[in-house]
PDB file of C-alpha atoms in Angstrom:
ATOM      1  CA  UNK A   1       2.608  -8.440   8.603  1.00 51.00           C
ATOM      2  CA  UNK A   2       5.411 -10.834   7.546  1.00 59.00           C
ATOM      3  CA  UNK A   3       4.051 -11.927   4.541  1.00 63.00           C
ATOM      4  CA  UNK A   4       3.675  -7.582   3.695  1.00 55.00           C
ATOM      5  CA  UNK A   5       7.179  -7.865   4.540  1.00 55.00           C
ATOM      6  CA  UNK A   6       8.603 -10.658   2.921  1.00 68.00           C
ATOM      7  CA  UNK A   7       6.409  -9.064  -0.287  1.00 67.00           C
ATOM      8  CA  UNK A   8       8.208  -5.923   0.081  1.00 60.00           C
ATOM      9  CA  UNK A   9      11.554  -7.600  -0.577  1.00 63.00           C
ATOM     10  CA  UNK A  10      10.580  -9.429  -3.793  1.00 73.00           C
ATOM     11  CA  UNK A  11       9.462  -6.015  -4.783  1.00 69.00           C
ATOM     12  CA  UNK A  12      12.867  -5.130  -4.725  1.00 64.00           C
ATOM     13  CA  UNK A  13      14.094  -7.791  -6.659  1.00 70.00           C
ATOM     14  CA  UNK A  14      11.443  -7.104  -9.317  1.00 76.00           C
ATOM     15  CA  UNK A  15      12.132  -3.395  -9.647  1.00 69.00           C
ATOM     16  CA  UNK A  16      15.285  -3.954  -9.814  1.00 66.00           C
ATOM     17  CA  UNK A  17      14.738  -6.248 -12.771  1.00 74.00           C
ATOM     18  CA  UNK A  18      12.621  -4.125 -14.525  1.00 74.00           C
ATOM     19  CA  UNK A  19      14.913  -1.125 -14.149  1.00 70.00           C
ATOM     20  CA  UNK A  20      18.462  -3.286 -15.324  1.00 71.00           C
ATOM     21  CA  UNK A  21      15.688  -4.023 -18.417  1.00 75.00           C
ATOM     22  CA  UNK A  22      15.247  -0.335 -19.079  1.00 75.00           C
ATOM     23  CA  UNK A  23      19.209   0.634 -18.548  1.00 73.00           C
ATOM     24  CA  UNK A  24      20.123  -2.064 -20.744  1.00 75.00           C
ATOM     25  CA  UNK A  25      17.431  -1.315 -23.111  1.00 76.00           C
ATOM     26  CA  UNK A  26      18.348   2.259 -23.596  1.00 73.00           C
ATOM     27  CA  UNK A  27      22.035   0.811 -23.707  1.00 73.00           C
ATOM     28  CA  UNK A  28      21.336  -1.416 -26.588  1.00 77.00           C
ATOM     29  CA  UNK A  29      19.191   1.504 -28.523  1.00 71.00           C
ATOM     30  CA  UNK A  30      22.308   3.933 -28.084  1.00 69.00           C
ATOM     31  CA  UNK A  31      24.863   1.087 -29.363  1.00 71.00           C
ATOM     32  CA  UNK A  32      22.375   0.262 -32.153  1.00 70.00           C
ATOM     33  CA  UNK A  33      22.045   4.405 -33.445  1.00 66.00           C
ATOM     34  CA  UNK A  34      25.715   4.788 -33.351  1.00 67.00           C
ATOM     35  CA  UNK A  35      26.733   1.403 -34.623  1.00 69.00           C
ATOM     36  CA  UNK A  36      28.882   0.929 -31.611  1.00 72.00           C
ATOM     37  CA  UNK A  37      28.206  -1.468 -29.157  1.00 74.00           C
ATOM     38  CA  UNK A  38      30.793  -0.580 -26.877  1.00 79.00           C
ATOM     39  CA  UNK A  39      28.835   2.247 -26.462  1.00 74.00           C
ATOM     40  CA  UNK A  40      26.092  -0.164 -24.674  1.00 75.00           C
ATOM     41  CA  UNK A  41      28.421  -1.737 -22.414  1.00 82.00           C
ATOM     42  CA  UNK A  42      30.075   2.150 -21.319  1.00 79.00           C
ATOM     43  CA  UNK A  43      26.666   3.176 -20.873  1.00 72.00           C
ATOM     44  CA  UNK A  44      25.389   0.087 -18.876  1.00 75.00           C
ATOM     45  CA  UNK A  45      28.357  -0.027 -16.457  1.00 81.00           C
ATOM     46  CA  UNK A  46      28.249   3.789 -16.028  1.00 77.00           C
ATOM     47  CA  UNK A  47      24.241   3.582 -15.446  1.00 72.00           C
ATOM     48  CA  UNK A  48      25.089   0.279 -12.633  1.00 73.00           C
ATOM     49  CA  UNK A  49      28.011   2.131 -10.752  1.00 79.00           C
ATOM     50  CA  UNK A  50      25.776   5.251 -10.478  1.00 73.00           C
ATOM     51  CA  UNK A  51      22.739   2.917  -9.026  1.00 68.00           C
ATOM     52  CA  UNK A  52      25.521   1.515  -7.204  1.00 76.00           C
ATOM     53  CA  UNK A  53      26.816   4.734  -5.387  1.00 77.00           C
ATOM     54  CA  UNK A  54      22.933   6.331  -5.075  1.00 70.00           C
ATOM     55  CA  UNK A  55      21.930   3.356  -3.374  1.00 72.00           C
ATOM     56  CA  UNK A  56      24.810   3.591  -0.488  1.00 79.00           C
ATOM     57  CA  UNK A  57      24.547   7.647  -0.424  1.00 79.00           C
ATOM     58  CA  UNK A  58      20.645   7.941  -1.290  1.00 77.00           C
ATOM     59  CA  UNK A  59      19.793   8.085   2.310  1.00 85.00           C
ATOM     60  CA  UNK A  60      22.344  10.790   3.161  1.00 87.00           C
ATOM     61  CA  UNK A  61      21.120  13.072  -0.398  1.00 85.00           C
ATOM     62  CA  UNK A  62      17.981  12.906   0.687  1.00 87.00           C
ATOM     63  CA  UNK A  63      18.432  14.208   3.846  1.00 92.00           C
ATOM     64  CA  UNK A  64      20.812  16.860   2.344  1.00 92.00           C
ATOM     65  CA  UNK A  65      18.336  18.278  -0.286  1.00 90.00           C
ATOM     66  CA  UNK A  66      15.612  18.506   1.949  1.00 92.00           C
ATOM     67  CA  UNK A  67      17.635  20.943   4.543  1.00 93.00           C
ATOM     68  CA  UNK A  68      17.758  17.778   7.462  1.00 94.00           C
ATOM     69  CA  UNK A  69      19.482  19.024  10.460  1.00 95.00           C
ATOM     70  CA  UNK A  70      20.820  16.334  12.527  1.00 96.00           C
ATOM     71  CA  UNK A  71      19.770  16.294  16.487  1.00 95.00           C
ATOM     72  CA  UNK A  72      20.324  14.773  19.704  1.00 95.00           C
ATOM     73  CA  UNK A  73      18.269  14.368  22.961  1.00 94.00           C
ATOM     74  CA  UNK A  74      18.943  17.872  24.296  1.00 94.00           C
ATOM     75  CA  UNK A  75      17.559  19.743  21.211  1.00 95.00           C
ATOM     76  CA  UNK A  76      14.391  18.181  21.348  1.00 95.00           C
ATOM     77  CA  UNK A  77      13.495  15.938  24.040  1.00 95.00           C
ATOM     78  CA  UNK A  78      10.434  14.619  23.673  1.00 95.00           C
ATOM     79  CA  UNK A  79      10.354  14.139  19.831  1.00 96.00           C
ATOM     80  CA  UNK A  80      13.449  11.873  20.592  1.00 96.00           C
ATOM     81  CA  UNK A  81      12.022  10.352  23.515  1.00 96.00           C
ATOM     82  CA  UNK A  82       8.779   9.068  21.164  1.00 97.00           C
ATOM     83  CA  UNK A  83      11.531   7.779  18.689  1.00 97.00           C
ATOM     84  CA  UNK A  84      13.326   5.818  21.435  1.00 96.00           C
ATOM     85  CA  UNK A  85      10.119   4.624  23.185  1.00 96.00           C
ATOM     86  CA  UNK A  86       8.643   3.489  19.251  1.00 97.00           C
ATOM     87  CA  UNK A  87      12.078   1.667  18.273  1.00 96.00           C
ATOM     88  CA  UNK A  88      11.979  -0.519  21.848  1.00 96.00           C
ATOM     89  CA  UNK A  89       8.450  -1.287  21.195  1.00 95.00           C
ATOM     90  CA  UNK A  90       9.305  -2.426  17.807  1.00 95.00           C
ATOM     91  CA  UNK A  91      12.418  -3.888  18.806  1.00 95.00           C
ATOM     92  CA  UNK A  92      14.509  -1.605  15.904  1.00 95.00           C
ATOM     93  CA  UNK A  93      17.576  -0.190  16.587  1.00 96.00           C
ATOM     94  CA  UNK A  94      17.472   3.799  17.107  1.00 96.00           C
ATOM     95  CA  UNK A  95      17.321   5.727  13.651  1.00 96.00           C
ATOM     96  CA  UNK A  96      19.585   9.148  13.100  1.00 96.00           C
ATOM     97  CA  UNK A  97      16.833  12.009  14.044  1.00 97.00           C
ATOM     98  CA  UNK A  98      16.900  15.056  11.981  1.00 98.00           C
ATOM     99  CA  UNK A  99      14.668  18.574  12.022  1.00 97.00           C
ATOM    100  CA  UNK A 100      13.893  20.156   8.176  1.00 97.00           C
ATOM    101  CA  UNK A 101      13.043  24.064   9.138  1.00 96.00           C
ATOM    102  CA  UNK A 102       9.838  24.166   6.952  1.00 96.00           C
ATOM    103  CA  UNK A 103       6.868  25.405   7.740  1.00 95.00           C
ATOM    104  CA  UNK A 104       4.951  22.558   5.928  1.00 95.00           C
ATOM    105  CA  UNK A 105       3.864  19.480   8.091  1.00 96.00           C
ATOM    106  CA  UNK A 106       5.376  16.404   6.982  1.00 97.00           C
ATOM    107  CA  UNK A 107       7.918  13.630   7.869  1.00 96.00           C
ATOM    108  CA  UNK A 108      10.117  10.865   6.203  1.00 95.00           C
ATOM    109  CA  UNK A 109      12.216   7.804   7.022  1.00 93.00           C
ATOM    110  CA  UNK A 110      15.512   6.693   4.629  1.00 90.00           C
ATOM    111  CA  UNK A 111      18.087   4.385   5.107  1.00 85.00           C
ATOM    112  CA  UNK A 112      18.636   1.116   3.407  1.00 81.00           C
ATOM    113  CA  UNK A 113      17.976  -1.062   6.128  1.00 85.00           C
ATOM    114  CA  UNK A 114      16.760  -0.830   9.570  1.00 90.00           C
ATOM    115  CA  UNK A 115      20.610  -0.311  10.933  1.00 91.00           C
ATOM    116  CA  UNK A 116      20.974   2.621   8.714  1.00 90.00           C
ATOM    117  CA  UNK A 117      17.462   4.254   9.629  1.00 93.00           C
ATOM    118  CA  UNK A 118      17.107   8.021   9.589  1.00 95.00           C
ATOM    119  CA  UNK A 119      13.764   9.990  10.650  1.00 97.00           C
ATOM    120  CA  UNK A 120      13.009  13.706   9.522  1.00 97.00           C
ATOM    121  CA  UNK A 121      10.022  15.664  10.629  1.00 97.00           C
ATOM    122  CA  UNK A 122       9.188  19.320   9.902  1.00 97.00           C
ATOM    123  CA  UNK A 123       9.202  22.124  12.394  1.00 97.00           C
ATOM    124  CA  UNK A 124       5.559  22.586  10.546  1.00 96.00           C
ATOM    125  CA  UNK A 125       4.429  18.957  12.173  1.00 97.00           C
ATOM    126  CA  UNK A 126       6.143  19.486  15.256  1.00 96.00           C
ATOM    127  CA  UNK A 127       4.657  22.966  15.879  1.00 96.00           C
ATOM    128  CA  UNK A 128       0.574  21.488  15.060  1.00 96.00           C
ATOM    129  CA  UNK A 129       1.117  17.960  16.199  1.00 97.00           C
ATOM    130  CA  UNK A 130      -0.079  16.860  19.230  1.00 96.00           C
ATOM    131  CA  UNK A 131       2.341  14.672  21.536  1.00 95.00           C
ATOM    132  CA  UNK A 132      -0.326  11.557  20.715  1.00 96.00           C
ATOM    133  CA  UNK A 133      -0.169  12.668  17.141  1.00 97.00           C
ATOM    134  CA  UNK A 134       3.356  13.230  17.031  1.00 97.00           C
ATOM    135  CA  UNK A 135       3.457   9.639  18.204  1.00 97.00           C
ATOM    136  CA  UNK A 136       0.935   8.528  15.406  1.00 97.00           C
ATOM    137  CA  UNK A 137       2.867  10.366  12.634  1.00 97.00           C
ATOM    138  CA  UNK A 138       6.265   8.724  14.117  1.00 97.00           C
ATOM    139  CA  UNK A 139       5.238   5.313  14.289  1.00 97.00           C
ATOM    140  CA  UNK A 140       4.360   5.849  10.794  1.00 96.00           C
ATOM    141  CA  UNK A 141       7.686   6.228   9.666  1.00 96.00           C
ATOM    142  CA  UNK A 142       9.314   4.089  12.102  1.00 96.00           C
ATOM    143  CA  UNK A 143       6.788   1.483  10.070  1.00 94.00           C
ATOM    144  CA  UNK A 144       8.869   2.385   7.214  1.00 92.00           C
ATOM    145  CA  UNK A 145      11.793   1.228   8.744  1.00 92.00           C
ATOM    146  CA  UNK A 146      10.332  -1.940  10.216  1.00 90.00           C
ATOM    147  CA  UNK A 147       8.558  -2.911   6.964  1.00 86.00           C
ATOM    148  CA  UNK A 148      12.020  -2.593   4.959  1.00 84.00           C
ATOM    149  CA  UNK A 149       9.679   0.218   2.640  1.00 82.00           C
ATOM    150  CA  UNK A 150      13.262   2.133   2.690  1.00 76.00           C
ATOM    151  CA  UNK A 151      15.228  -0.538   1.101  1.00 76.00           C
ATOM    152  CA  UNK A 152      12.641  -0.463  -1.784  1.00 76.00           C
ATOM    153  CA  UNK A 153      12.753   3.682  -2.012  1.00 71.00           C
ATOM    154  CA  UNK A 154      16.245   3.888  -2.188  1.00 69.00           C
ATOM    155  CA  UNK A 155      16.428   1.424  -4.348  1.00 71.00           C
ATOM    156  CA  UNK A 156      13.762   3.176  -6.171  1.00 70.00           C
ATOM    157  CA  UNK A 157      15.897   6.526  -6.101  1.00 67.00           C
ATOM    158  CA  UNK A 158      19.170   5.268  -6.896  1.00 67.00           C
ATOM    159  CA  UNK A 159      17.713   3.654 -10.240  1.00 70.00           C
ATOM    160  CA  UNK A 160      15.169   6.684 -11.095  1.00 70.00           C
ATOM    161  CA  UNK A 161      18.537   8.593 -10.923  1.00 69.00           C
ATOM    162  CA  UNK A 162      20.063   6.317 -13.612  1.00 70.00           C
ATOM    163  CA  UNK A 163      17.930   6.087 -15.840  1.00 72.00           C
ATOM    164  CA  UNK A 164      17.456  10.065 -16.128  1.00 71.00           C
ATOM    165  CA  UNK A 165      21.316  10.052 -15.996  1.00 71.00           C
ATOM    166  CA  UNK A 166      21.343   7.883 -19.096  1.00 72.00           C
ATOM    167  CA  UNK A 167      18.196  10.030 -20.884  1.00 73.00           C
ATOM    168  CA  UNK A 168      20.056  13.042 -19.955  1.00 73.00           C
ATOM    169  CA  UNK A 169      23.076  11.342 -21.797  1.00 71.00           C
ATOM    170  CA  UNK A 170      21.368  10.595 -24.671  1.00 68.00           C
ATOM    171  CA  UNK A 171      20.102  13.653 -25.018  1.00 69.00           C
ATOM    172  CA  UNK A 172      23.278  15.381 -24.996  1.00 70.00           C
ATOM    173  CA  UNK A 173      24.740  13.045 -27.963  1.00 66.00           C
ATOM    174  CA  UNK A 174      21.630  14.210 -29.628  1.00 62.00           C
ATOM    175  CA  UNK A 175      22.262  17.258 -30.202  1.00 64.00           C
ATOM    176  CA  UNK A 176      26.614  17.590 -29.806  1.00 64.00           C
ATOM    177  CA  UNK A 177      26.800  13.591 -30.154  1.00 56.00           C
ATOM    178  CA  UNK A 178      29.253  12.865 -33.964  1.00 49.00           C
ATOM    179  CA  UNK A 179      29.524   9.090 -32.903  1.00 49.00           C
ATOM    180  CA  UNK A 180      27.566   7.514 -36.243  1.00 50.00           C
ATOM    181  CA  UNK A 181      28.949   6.185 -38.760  1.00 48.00           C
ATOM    182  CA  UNK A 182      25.835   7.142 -40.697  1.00 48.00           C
ATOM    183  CA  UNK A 183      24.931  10.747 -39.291  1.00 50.00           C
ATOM    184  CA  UNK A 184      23.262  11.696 -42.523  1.00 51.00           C
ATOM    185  CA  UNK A 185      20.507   8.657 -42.087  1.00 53.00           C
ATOM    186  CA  UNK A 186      20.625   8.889 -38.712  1.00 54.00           C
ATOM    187  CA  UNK A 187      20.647  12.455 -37.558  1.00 54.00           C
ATOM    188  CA  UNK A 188      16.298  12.427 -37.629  1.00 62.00           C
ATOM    189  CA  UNK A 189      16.101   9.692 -35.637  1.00 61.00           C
ATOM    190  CA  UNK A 190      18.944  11.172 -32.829  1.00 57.00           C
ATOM    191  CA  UNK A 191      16.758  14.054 -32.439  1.00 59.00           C
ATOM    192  CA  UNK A 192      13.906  11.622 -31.548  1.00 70.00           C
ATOM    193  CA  UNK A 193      15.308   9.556 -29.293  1.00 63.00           C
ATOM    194  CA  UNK A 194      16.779  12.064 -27.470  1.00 57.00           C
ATOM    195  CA  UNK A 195      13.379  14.290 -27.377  1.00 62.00           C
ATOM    196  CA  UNK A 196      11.776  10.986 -27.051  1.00 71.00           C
ATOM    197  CA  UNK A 197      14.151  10.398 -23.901  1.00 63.00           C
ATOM    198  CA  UNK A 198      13.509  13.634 -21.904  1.00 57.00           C
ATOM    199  CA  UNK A 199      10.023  13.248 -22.414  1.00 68.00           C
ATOM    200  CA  UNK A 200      10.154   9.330 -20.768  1.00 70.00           C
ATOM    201  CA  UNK A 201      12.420  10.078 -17.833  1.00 61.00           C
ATOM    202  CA  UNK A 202      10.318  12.177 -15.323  1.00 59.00           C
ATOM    203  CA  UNK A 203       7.607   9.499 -16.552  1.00 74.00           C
ATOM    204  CA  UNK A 204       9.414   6.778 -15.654  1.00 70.00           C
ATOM    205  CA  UNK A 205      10.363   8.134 -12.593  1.00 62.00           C
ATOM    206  CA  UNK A 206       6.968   8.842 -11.909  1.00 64.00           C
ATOM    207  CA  UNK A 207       5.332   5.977 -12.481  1.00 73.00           C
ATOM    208  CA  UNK A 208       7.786   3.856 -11.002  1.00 67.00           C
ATOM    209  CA  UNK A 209       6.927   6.162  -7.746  1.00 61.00           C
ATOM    210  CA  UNK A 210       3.713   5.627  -7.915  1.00 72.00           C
ATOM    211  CA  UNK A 211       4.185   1.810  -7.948  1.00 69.00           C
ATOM    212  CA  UNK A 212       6.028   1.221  -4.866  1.00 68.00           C
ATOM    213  CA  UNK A 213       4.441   4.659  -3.108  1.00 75.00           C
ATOM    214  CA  UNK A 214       0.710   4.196  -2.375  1.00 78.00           C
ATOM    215  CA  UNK A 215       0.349   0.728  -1.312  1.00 77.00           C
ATOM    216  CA  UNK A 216       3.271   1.001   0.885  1.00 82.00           C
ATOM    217  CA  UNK A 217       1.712   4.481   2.626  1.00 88.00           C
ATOM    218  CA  UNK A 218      -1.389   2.123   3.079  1.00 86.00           C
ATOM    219  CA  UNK A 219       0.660  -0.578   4.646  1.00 86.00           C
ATOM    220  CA  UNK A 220       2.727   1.675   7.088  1.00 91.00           C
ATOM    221  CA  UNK A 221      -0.490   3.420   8.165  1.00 91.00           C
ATOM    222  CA  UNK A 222      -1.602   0.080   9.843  1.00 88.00           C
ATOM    223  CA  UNK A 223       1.484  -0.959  11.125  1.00 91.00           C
ATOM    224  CA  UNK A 224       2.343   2.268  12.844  1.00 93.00           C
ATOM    225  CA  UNK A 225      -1.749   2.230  13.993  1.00 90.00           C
ATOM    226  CA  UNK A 226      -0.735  -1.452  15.291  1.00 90.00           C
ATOM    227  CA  UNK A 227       2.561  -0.540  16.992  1.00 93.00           C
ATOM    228  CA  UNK A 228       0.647   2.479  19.229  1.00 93.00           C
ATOM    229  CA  UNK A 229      -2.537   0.812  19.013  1.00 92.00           C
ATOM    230  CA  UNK A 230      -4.283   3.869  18.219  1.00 92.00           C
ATOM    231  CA  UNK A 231      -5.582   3.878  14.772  1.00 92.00           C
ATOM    232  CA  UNK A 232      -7.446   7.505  15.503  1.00 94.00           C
ATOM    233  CA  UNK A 233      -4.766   9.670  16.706  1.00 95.00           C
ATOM    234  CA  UNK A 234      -2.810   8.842  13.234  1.00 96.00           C
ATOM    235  CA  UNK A 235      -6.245   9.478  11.788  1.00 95.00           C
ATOM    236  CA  UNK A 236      -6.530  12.669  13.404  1.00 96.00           C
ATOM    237  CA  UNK A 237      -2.892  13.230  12.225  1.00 96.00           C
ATOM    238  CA  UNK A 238      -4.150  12.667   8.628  1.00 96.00           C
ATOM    239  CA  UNK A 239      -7.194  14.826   9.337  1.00 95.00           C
ATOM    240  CA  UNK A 240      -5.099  17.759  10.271  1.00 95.00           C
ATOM    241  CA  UNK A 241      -3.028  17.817   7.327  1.00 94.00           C
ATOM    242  CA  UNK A 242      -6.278  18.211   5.155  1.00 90.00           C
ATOM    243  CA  UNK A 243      -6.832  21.591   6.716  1.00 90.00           C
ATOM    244  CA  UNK A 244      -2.963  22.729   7.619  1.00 91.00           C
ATOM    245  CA  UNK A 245      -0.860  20.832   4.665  1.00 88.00           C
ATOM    246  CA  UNK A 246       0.670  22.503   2.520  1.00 90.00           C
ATOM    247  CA  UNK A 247       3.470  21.921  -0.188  1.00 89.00           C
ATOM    248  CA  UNK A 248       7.398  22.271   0.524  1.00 91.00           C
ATOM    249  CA  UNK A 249       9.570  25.022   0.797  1.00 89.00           C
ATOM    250  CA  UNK A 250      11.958  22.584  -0.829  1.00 85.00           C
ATOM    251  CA  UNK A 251      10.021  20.679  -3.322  1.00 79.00           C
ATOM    252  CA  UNK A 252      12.290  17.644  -5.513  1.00 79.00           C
ATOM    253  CA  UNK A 253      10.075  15.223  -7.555  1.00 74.00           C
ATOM    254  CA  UNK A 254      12.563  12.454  -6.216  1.00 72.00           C
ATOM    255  CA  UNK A 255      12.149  12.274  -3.198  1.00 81.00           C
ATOM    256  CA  UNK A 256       8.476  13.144  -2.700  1.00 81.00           C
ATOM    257  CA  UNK A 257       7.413   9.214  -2.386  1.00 80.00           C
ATOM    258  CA  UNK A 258       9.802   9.256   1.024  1.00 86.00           C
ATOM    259  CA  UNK A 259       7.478  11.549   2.975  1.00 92.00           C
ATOM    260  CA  UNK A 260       4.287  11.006   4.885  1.00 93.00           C
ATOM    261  CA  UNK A 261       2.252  13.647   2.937  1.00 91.00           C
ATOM    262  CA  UNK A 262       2.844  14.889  -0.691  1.00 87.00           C
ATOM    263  CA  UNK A 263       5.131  17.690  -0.450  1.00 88.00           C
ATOM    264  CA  UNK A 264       4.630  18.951  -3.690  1.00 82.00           C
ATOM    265  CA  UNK A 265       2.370  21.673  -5.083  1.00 73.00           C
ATOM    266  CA  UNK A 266      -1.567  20.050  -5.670  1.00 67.00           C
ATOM    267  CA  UNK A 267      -3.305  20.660  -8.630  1.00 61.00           C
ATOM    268  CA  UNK A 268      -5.673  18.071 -10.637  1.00 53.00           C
ATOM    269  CA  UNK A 269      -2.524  16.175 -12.491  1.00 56.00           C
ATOM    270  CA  UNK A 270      -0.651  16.306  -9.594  1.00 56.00           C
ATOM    271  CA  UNK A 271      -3.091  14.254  -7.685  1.00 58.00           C
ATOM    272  CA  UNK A 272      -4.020  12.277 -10.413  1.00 58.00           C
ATOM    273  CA  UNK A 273      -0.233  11.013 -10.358  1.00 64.00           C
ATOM    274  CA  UNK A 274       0.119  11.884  -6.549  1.00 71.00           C
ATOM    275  CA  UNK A 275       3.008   8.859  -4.971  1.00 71.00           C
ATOM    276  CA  UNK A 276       0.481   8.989  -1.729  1.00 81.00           C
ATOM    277  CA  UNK A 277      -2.827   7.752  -1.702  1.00 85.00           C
ATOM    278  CA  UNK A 278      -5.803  10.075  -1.048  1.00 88.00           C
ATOM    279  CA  UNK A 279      -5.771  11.771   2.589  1.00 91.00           C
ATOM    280  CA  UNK A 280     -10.043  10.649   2.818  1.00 92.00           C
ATOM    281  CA  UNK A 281      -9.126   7.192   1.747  1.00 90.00           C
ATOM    282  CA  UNK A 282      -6.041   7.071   4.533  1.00 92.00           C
ATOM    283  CA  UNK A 283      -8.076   8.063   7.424  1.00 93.00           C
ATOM    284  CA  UNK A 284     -11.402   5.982   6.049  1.00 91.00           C
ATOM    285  CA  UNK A 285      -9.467   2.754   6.309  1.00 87.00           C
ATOM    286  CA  UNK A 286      -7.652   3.917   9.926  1.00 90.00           C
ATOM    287  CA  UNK A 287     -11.221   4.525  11.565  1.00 89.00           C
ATOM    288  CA  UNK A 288     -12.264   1.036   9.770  1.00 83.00           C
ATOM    289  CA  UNK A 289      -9.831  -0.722  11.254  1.00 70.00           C
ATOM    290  CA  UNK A 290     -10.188   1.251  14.963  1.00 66.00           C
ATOM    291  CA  UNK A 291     -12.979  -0.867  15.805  1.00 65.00           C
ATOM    292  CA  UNK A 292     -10.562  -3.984  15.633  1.00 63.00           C
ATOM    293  CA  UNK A 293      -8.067  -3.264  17.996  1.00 60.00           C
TER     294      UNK A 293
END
């Protein structure tokens, strides 16, 4: 479990590496088209001060564009009891509880460390959940928490955000952009890169998601089956969703890796490039693992 942890950190330090790559990359293709390199370092510094202020407000955004409602003991009693009794067993401190108003069943933890946690379930879970499911689903995403996996996504979100912030950017000087000194040789390959730029962003994004998403669903699964010691209700959790899932009222690509079940519409390329594994595959390795406890 430490070593899952202590992986999950150098994860961050490699994706944020690879992402500082890709800013500065795009930086240095946009200096090199317009024969300006200050244009590089303006978009570089821009790109890092947005990562910068989306890593320290991701947590709250997310919780904003998903419709989070903040609550307290007395507006739902047991589903902050479970939260309490999960964070003593874990030895966390208590995360910010919120209710989304959405008929879909799902969850999600944020925060960018385990100080900063925040928990959101659905009134869709809490309405076909169990209390021992409701526990499963929880520990889940108090796993999140404990196994620093929300360091990594907001780090993750903050940088996604960038890098479509510099695309978008791009895409802009495109078309209205009079910054070369050589529009006339030029002007063919600014339409490119900028229709070569939209085209990469929601890629990027989404493969980037998919990277740090379905190992890390995998790996919260059997901590939060470990922290209740009840690998089956969070498998029946699992199994429910197969039948009662269903996508999002609100539905944003960015922060569908957060949440404990794809919120997004299904189809065959959306789970080809789904950011959580497969719901058979979840529950297979749960009731594999039941046996050991």
């Amino acid at each position: 479990m430490y070593k899952a942890i202590d992986a999950n950190k150098r994860n961050t330090v490699i994706i944020m590496a690879v992402f500082l790559l890709i800013i500065g990359g795009l930086g240095w293709l946009a200096g090199a088209i317009y024969e300006s390199y200050e244009i590089t370092i303006i978009v570089v510094v821009i790109a890092m001060l947005y990562a910068l202020f989306q890593y320290f407000a991701a947590s709250r955004i997310a919780i904003a564009i998903n419709g989070g409602r903040e609550i307290q003991k007395r507006d739902a009693p047991e589903l902050f009891r479970i939260v309490e009794n999960l964070t003593i067993t874990t030895g966390l401190p208590m995360p910010r509880v919120y209710i989304i108003s959405d008929a879909a069943p799902n969850a999600f933890a944020t925060g960018r460390n385990p100080k900063d946690g925040h928990v959101a379930v659905t009134t869709g879970l809490l309405n076909i959940m169990d209390k021992r499911e409701l526990e499963a689903v929880l520990s889940h995403e108090i796993a999140h928490i404990q196994n620093y996996d929300i360091l990594v996504n907001m780090i993750v979100f903050g940088l996604v955000s960038a890098v479509g912030m510099i695309c978008d950017f791009m895409l802009r000087m495109t078309f209205y952009g009079r910054g070369s000194k050589s529009k006339d040789n030029n002007g063919a390959l600014f339409m490119i890169f900028g229709l070569v730029a939209a085209i990469l962003a929601p890629i990027v994004a989404l493969l980037v998601q998919l990277a740090v998403s379905r190992q890390r669903e995998y790996l919260a699964d059997a901590t939060g089956a470990l922290t209740v010691r009840d690998p089956e209700g969070l498998a029946m959790a699992l199994g429910k969703l197969k039948t009662a899932g269903r996508p999002m009222d609100r539905q944003n690509s960015s922060t569908a890796h957060l949440f404990f079940n794809n919120p997004m519409k299904t189809g065959l390329l959306s789970k080809l490039f789904s950011t959580h594994p497969p719901l058979d595959d979840r529950i297979a390795r749960l009731m594999g693992n039941a046996n050991k406890m």
